[in-house]
Short mmCIF file of C-alpha atoms and ligand atoms in Angstrom, two decimals:
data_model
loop_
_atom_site.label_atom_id
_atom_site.label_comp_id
_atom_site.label_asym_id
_atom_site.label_seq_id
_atom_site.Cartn_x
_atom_site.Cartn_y
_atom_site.Cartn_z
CA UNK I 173 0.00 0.00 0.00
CA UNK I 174 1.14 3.33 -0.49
CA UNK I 175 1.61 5.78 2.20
CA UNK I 176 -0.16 8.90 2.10
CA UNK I 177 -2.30 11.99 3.62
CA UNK I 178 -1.23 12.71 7.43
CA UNK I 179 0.29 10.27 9.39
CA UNK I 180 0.69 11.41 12.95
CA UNK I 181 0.99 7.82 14.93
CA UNK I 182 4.27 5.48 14.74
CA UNK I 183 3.21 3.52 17.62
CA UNK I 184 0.72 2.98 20.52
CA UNK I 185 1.42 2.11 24.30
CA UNK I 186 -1.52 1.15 26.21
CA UNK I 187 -1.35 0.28 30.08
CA UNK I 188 -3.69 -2.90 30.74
CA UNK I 189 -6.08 -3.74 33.35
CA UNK I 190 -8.34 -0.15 33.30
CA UNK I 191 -11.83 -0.69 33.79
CA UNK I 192 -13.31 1.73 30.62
CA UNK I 193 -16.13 4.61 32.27
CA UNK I 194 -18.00 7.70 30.49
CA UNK I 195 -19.12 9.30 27.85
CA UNK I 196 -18.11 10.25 24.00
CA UNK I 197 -19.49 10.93 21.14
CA UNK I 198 -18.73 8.69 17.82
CA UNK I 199 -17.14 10.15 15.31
CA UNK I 200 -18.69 10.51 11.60
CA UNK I 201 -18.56 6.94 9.27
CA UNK I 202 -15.48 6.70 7.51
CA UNK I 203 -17.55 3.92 5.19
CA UNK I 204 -20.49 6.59 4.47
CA UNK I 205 -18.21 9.68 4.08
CA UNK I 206 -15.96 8.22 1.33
CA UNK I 207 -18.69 7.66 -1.52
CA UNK I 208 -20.39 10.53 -0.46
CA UNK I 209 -17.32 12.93 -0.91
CA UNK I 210 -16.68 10.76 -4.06
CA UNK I 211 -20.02 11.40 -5.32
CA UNK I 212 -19.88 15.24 -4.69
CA UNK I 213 -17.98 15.39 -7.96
CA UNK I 214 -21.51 14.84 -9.53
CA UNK I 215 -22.80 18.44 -8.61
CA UNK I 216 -21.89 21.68 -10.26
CA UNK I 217 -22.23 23.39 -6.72
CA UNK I 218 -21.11 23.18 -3.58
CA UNK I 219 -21.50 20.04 -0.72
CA UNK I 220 -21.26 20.71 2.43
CA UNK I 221 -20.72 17.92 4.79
CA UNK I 222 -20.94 18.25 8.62
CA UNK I 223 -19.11 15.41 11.02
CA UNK I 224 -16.63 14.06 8.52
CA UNK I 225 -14.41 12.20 10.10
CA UNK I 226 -10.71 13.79 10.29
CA UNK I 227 -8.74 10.69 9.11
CA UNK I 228 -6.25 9.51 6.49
CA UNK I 229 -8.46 8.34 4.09
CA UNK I 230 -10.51 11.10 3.99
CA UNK I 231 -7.69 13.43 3.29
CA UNK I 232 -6.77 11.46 0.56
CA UNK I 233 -10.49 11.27 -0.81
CA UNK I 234 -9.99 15.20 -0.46
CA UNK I 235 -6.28 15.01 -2.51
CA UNK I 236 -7.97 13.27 -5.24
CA UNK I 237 -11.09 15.35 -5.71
CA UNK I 238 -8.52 18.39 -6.10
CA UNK I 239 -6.33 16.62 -8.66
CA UNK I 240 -9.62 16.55 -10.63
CA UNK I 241 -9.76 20.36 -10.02
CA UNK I 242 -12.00 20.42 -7.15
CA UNK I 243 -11.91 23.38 -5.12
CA UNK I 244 -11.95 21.58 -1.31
CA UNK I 245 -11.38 23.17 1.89
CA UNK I 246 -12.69 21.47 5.47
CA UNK I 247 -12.58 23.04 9.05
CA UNK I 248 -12.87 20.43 11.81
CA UNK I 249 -15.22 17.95 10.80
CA UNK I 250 -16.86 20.12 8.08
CA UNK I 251 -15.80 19.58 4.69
CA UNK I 252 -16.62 21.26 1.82
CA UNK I 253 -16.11 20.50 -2.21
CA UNK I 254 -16.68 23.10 -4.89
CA UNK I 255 -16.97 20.76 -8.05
CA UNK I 256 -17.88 23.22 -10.30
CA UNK I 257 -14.90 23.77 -12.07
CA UNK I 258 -13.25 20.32 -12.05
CA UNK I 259 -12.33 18.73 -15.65
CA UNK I 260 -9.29 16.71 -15.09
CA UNK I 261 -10.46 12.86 -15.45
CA UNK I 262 -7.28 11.44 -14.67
CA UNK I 263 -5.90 10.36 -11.10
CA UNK I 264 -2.46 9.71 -10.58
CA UNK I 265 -1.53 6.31 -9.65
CA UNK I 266 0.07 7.44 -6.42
CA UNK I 267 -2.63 8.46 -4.72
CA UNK I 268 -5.04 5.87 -6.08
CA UNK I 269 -3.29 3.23 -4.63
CA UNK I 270 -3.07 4.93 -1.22
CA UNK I 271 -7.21 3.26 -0.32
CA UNK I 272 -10.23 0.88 -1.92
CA UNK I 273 -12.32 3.96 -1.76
CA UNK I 274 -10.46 5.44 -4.93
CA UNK I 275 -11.99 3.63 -7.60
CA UNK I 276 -15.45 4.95 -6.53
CA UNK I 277 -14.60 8.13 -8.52
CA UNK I 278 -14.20 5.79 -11.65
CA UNK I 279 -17.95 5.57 -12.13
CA UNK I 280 -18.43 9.45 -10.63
CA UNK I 281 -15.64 10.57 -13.49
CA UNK I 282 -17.76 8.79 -15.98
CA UNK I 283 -20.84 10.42 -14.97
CA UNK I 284 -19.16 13.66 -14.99
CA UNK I 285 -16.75 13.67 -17.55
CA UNK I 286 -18.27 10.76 -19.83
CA UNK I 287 -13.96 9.46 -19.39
CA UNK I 288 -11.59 8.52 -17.15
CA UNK I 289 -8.59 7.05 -16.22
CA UNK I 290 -7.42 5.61 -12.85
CA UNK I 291 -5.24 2.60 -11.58
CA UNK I 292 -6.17 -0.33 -9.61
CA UNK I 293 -6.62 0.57 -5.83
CA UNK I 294 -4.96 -0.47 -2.60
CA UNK I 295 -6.67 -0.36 0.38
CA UNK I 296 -6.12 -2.69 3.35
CA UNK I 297 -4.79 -6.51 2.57
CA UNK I 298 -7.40 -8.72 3.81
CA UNK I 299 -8.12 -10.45 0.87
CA UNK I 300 -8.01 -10.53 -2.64
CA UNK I 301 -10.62 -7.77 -3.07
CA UNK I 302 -11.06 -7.84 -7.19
CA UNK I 303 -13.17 -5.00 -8.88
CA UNK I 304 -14.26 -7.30 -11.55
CA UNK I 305 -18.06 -6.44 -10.54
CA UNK I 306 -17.19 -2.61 -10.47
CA UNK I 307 -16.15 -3.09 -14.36
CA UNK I 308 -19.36 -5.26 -15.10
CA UNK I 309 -22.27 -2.83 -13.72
CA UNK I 310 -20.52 0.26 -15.76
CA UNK I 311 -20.14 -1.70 -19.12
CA UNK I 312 -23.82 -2.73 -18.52
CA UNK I 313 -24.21 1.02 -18.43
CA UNK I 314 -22.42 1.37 -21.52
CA UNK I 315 -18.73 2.41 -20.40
CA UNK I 316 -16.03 1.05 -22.83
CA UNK I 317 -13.01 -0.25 -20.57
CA UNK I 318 -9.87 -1.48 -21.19
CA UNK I 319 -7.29 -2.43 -18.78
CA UNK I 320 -3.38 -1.51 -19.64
CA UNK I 321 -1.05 -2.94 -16.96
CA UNK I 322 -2.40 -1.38 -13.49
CA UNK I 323 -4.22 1.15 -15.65
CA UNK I 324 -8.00 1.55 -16.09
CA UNK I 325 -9.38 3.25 -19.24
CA UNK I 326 -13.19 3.57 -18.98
CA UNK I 327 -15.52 6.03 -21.92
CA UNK I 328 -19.08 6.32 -21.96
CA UNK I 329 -20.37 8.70 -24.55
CA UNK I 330 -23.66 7.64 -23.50
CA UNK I 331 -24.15 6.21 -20.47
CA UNK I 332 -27.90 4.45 -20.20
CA UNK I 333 -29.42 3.01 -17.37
CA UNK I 334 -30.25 -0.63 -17.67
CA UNK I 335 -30.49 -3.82 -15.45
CA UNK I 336 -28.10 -4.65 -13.03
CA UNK I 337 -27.95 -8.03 -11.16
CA UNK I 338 -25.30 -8.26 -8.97
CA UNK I 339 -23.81 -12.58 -8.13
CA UNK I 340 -23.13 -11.02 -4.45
CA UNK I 341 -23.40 -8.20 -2.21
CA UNK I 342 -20.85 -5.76 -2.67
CA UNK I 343 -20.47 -2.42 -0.89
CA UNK I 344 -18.91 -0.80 -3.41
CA UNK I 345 -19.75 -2.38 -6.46
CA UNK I 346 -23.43 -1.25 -5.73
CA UNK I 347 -21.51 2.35 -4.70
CA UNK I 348 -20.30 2.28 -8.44
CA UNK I 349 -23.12 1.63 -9.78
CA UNK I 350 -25.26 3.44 -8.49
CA UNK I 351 -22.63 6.57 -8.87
CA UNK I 352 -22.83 6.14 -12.75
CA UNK I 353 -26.22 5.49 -12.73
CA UNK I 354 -26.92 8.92 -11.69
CA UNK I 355 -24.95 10.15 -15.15
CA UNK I 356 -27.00 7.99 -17.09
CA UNK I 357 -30.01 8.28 -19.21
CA UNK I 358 -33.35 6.50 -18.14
CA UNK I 359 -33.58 4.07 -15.34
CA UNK I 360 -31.39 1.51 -13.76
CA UNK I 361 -32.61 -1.23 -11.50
CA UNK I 362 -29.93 -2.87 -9.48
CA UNK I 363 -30.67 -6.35 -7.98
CA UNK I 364 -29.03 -7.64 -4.96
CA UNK I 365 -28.01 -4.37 -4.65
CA UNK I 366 -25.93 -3.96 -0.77
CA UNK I 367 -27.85 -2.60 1.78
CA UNK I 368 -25.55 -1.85 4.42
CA UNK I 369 -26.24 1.36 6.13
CA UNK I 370 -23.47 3.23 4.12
CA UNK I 371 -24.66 2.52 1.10
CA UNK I 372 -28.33 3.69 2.44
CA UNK I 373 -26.39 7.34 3.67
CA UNK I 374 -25.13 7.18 -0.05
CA UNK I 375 -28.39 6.96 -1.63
CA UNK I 376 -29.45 9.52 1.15
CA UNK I 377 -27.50 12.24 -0.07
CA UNK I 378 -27.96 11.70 -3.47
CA UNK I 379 -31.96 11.99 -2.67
CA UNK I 380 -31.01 15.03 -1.23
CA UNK I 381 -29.19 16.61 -4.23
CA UNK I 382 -32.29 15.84 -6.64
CA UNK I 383 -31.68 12.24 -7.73
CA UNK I 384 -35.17 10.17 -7.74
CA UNK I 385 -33.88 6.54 -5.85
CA UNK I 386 -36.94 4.58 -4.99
CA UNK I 387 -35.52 1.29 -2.86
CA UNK I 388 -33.20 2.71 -0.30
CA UNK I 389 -32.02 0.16 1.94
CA UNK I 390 -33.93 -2.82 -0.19
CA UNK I 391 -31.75 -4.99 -2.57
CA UNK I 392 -33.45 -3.39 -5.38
CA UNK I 393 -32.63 -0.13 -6.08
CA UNK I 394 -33.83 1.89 -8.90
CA UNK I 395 -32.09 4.95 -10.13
CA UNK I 396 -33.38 7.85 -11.93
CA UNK I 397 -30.59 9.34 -14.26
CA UNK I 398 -29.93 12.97 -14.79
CA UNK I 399 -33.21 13.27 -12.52
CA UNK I 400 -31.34 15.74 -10.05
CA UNK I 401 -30.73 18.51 -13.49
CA UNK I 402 -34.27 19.69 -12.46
CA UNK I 403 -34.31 19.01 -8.63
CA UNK I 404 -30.74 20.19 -7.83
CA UNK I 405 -30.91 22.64 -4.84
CA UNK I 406 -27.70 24.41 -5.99
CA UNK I 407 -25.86 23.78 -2.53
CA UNK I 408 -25.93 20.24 -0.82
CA UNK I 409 -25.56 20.36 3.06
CA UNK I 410 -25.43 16.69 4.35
CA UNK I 411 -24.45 15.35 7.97
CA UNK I 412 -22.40 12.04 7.82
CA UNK I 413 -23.73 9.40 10.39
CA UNK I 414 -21.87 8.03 13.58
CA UNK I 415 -19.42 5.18 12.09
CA UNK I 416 -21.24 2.20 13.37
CA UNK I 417 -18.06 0.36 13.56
CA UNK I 418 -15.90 2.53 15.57
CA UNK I 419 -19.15 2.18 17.87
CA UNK I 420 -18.94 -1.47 18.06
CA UNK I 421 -15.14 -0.98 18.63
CA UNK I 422 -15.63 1.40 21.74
CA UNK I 423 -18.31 -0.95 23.14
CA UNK I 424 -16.29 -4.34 22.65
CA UNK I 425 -13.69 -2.61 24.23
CA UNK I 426 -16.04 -1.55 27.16
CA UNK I 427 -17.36 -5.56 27.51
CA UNK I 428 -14.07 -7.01 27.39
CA UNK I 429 -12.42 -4.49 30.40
CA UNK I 430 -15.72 -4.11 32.19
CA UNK I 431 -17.25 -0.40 33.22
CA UNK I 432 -20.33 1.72 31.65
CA UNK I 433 -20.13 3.39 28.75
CA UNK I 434 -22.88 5.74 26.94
CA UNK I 435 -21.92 6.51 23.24
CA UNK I 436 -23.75 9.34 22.57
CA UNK I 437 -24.90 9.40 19.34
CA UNK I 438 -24.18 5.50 18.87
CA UNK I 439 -26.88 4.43 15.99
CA UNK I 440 -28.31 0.85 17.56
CA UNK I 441 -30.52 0.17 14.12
CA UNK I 442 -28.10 -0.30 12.60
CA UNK I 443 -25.63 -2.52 15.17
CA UNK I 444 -28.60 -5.02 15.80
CA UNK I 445 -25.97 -8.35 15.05
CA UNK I 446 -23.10 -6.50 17.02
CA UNK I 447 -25.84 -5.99 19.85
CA UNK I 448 -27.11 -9.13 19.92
CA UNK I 449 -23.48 -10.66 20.66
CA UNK I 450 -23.00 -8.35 23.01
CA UNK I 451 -25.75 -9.18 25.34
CA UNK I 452 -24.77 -13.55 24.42
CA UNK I 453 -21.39 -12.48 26.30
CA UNK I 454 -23.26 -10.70 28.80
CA UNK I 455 -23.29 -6.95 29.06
CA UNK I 456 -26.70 -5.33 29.06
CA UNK I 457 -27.00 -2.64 26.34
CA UNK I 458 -29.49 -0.22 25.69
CA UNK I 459 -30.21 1.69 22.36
CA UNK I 460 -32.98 3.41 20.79
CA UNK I 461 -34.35 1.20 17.89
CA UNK I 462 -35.10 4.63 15.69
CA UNK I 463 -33.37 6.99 13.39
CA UNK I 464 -33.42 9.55 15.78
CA UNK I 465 -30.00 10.29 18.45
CA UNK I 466 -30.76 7.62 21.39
CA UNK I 467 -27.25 6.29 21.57
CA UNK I 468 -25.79 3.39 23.26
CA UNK I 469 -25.69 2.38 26.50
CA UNK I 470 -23.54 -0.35 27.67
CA UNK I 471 -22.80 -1.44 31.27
CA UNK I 472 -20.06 -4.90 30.96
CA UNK I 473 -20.37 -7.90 32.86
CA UNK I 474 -17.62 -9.10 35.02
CA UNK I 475 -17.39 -12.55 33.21
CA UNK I 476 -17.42 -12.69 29.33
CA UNK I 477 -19.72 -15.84 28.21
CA UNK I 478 -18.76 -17.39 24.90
CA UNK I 479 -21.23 -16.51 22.50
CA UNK I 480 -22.35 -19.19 19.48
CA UNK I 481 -20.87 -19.16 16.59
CA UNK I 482 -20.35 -16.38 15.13
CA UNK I 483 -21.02 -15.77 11.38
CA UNK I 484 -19.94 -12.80 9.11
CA UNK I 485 -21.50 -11.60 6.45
CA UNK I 486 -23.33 -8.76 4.64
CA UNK I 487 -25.26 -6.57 6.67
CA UNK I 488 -27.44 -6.97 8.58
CA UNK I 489 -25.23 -9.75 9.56
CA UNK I 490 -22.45 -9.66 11.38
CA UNK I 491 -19.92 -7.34 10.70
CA UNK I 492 -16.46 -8.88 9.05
CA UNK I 493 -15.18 -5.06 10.47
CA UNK I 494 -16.29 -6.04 13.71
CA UNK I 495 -14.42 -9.52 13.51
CA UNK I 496 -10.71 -9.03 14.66
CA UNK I 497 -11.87 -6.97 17.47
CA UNK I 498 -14.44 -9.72 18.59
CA UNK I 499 -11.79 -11.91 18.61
CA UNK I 500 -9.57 -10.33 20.74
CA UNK I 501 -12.47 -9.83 22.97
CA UNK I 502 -13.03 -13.54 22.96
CA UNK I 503 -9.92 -14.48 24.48
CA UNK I 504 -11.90 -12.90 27.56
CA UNK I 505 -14.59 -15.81 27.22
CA UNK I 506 -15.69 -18.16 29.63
CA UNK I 507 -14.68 -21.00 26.83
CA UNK I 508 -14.14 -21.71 23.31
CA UNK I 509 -15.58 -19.42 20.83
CA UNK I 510 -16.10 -19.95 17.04
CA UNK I 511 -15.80 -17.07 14.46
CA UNK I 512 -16.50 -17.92 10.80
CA UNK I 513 -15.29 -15.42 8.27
CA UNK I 514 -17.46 -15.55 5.15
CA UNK I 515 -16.78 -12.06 3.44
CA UNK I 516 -13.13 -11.79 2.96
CA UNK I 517 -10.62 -14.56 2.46
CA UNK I 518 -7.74 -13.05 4.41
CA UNK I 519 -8.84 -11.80 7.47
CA UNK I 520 -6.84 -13.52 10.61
CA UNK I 521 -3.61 -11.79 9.73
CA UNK I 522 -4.10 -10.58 13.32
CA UNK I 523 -4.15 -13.65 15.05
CA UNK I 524 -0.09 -14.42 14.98
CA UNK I 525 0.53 -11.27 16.83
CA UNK I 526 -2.40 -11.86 19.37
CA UNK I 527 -0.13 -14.76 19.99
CA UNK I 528 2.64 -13.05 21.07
CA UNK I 529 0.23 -11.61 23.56
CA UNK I 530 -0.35 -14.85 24.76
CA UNK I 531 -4.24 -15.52 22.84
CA UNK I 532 -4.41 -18.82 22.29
CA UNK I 533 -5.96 -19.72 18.66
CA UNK I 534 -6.92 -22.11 15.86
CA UNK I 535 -6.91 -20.93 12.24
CA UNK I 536 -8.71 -23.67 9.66
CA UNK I 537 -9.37 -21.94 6.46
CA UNK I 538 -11.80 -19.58 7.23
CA UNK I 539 -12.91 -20.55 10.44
CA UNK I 540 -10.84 -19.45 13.86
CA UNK I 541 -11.36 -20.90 17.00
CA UNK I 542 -10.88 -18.76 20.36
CA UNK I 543 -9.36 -20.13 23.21
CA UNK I 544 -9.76 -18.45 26.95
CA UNK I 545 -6.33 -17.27 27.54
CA UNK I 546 -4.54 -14.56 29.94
CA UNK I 547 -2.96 -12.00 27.48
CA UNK I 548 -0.08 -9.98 28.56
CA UNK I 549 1.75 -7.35 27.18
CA UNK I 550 4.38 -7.54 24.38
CA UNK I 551 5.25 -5.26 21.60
CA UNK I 552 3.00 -6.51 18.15
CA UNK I 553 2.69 -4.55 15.18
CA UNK I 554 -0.83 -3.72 13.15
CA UNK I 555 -1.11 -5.26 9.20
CA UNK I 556 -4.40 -3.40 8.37
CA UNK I 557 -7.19 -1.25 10.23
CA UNK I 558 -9.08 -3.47 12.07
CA UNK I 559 -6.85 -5.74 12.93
CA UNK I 560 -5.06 -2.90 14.59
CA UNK I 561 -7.90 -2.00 16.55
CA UNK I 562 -8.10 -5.65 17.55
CA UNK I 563 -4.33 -4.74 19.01
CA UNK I 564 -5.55 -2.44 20.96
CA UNK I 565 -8.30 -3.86 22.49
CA UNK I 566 -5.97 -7.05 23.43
CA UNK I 567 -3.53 -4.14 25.22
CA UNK I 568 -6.76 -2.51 27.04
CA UNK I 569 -7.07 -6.49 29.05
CA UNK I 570 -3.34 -7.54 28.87
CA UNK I 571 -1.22 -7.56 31.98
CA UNK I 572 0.98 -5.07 32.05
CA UNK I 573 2.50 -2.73 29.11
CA UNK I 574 1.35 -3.40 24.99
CA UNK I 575 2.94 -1.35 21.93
CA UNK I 576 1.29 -1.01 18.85
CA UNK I 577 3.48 -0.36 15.93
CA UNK I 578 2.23 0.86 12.62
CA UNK I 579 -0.45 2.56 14.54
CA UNK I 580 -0.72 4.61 11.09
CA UNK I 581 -3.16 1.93 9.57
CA UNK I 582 -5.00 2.90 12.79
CA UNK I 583 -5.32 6.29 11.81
CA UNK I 584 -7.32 5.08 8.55
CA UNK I 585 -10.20 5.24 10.09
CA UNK I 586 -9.95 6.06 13.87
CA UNK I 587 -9.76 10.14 14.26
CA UNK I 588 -7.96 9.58 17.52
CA UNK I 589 -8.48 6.66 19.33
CA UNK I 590 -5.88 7.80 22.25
CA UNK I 591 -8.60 11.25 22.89
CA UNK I 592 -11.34 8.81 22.76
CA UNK I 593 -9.87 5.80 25.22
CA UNK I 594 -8.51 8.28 27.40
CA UNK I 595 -11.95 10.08 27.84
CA UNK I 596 -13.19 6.46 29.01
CA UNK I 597 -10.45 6.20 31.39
CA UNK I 598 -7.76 3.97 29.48
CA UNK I 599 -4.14 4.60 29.87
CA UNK I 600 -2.76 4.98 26.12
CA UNK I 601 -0.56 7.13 24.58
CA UNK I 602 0.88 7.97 21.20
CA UNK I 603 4.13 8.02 19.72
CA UNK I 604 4.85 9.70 16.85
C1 EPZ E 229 -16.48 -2.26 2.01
O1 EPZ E 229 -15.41 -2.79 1.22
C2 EPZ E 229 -15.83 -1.59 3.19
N1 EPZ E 229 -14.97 -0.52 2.72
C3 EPZ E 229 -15.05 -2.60 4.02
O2 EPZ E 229 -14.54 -1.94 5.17
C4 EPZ E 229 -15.99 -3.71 4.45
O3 EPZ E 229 -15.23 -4.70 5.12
C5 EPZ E 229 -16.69 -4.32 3.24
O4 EPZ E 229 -17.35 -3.28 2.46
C6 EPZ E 229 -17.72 -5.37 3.61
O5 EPZ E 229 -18.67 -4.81 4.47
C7 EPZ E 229 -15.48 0.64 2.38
O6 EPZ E 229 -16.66 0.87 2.42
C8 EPZ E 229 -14.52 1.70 1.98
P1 EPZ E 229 -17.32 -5.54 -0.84
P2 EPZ E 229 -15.67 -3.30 -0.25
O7 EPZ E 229 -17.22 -5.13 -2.25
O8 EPZ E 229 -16.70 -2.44 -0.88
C9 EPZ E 229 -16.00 -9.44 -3.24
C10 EPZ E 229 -12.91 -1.24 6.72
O9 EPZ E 229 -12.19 -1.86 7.55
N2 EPZ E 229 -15.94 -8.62 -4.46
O10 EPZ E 229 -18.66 -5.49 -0.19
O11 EPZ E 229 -14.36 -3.42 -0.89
C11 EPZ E 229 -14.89 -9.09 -2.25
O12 EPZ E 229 -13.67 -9.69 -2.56
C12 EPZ E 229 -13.11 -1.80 5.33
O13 EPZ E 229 -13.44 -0.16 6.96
C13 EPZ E 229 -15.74 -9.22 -5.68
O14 EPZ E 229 -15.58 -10.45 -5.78
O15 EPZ E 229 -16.27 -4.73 0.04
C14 EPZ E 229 -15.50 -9.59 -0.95
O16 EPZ E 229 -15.26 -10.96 -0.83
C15 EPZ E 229 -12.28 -3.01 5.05
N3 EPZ E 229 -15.68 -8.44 -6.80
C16 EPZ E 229 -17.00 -9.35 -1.14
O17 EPZ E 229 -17.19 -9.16 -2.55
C17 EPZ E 229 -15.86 -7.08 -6.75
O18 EPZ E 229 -15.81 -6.43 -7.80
C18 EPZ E 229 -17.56 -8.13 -0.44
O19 EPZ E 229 -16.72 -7.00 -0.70
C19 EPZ E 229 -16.08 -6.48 -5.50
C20 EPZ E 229 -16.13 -7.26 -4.36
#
């Protein structure tokens, strides 16, 4: 992967044994704010988005939509993109390769510029992660691609909506799609469309900039092309949700060291499968089951039970994000635990330092037993996002002193995980 965008974190030291106590609030999904700054390159006006996260990916999102002559500028967590002028539809490879999110702005370019070139993106390693249904929904659109070496070359004089069925659910292929769709003339139905919650803040905004979408949050989705030329309000002002993820993080975290927590604007509709394992190892949680601000409530039982099996897969099932940091929490367990990875291929990289932490584990393909086990501290080093999360939640219950190196991959989508632990009572610090 290439390294990019502001990297502030070489390492993390945590302090085990705290008990985690109090209050935050979640910071803005780093999942719903990429596609939707992507898909600001649609507009001739201005977006304005409130509680973007502040985190490496996003500045890179940002990096790109300038190189394509964006004007953007963000203050805090508000973000804003001027697309009016932008005509460049050609990203240089070094910043492509810098996230996954990157190749959403294949199918925005198209929309926008009826061209574009881009290179394959990076993103974290936790499995093979192809793009082959990215390419198929825009050449069922009509885009012409050809791929030279690591380079994609995509035209669409004419993009036209059509009928999109889609072998699996895929975040981002949907994302594409539906991203070109909006260029396109006529209707396009997508089938077995995604309908994780991201992908539903997506469609969201879009609605919200003029775009007719009937089926948000259903597997079928139709599209509306060029519907938002007569309902465009000139100036789009959109509030990213809480990142349900960094959520679940905060309140594994809480279950596995014990305490109360209250996440403040923590979105329980959409954690129901995080929730429900929760409560199997034995906290009680509380969360409003509406749209509107609740948040979470957690307060940790002393003694972790081991949950059933536990199953990923596309929402509403279990999380794959969520499934490193279960598993470190699992170690807590009264017994053996099972965690069955069905999304991505390569997702235990994790595991082998949790070892050196003393977690005691069984990989078999895609399956990964947990064993109860003491964990103490040792120095381990994070491989991708999650997994370093994972890290740190093994160094919140460890005996004694954990460092996290390459606490950068961290920074990908935590906006500072050492302000929020610390507000809960943790002992962590950065290095930089
Ligand atoms: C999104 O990745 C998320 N990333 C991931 O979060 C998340 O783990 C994943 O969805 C699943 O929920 C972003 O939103 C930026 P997919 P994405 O396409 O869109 C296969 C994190 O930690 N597939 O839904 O890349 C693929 O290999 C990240 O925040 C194809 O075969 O995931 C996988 O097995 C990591 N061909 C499955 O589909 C394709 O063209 C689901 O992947 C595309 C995907």
């Amino acid at each position: 992967m290439v390294e990019v965008g502001r990297c502030k974190m070489k390492s993390l030291l945590i302090d085990g044994g705290c008990v985690l106590n109090g209050q935050i609030k979640v910071q803005g999904s780093k999942n719903a704010a990429l596609p939707i700054i992507a898909a600001s390159l649609l507009f001739p006006g201005k977006t304005v988005l409130q509680e973007c996260p502040q985190i490496r990916d996003v500045e890179l999102m940002k990096n790109l939509l300038e190189c394509l002559g964006c004007e953007v500028s963000s203050r805090e967590n508000c973000l804003s993109v001027e697309a009016g002028e932008a005509k460049v539809n050609n990203l240089p490879a070094r910043w492509v390769g810098g996230m996954r999110s990157s190749i959403l702005l294949l199918g925005a370019m198209l929309a926008r510029f009826h061209s574009a070139v881009i290179c394959y993106p990076g993103g974290c390693v936790i499995g093979e992660r192809p793009i082959d249904l990215h390419i198929m929904a825009l050449e069922k659109l009509g885009a012409e691609i050809h791929i030279e070496g690591e380079c994609i070359i995509a035209k669409a004089t004419n993009l036209k909506g059509c009928k999109i069925q889609f072998p699996i659910s895929s975040v981002g292929a949907t994302e594409q799609a539906i991203l070109a769709a909006c260029g396109a003339q006529g209707i396009t139905d997508l089938y077995n469309a995604a309908t994780e919650p991201e992908v539903v803040h997506l469609c969201r905004f879009l609605h919200s900039a003029g775009i007719e979408i009937q089926g948000i949050g259903c597997k079928h989705l139709r599209i509306t092309g060029q519907s938002f030329a007569k309902n465009y309000p000139g100036e789009i002002q959109y509030t990213i949700p809480a990142d349900r993820i960094v959520a679940g993080t905060y309140l594994l975290m809480a279950a596995a060291c014990g305490g109360e927590i209250y996440l403040e604007n923590g979105q329980s509709q959409e954690m129901e499968a995080l929730l429900a394992v929760t409560r199997q190892l034995g906290s009680r949680v509380e969360g409003s089951k509406t749209d509107l601000p609740g948040g979470i409530f957690l307060k940790a039982e002393k003694n972790l039970k081991a949950p059933e099996k536990i199953v990923t897969g596309p929402y509403p099932e279990f999380p794959t994000d969520m499934q490193p940091i279960l598993a470190a929490t699992l170690s807590k367990a009264d017994g053996e635990s099972i965690i069955e990875e069905t999304v991505f291929e390569n997702r235990f990289c994790y595991v082998s330092e949790l070892e050196k932490m003393g977690g005691k584990f069984r990989t078999d393909n895609r399956r990964l037993s947990v064993y109860p086990a003491y964990l103490h501290g040792a120095c381990v080093q994070a491989a991708d996002l999650r997994g370093g999360a994972a890290l740190v939640l093994a160094g919140l219950i460890a005996e004694g002193r954990t460092k996290v190196e390459n606490a950068h991959f961290i920074e990908r989508g935590y906006e500072d995980i050492v302000r929020d632990l610390r507000k809960l009572g943790a002992k962590i610090t950065s290095e930089t």
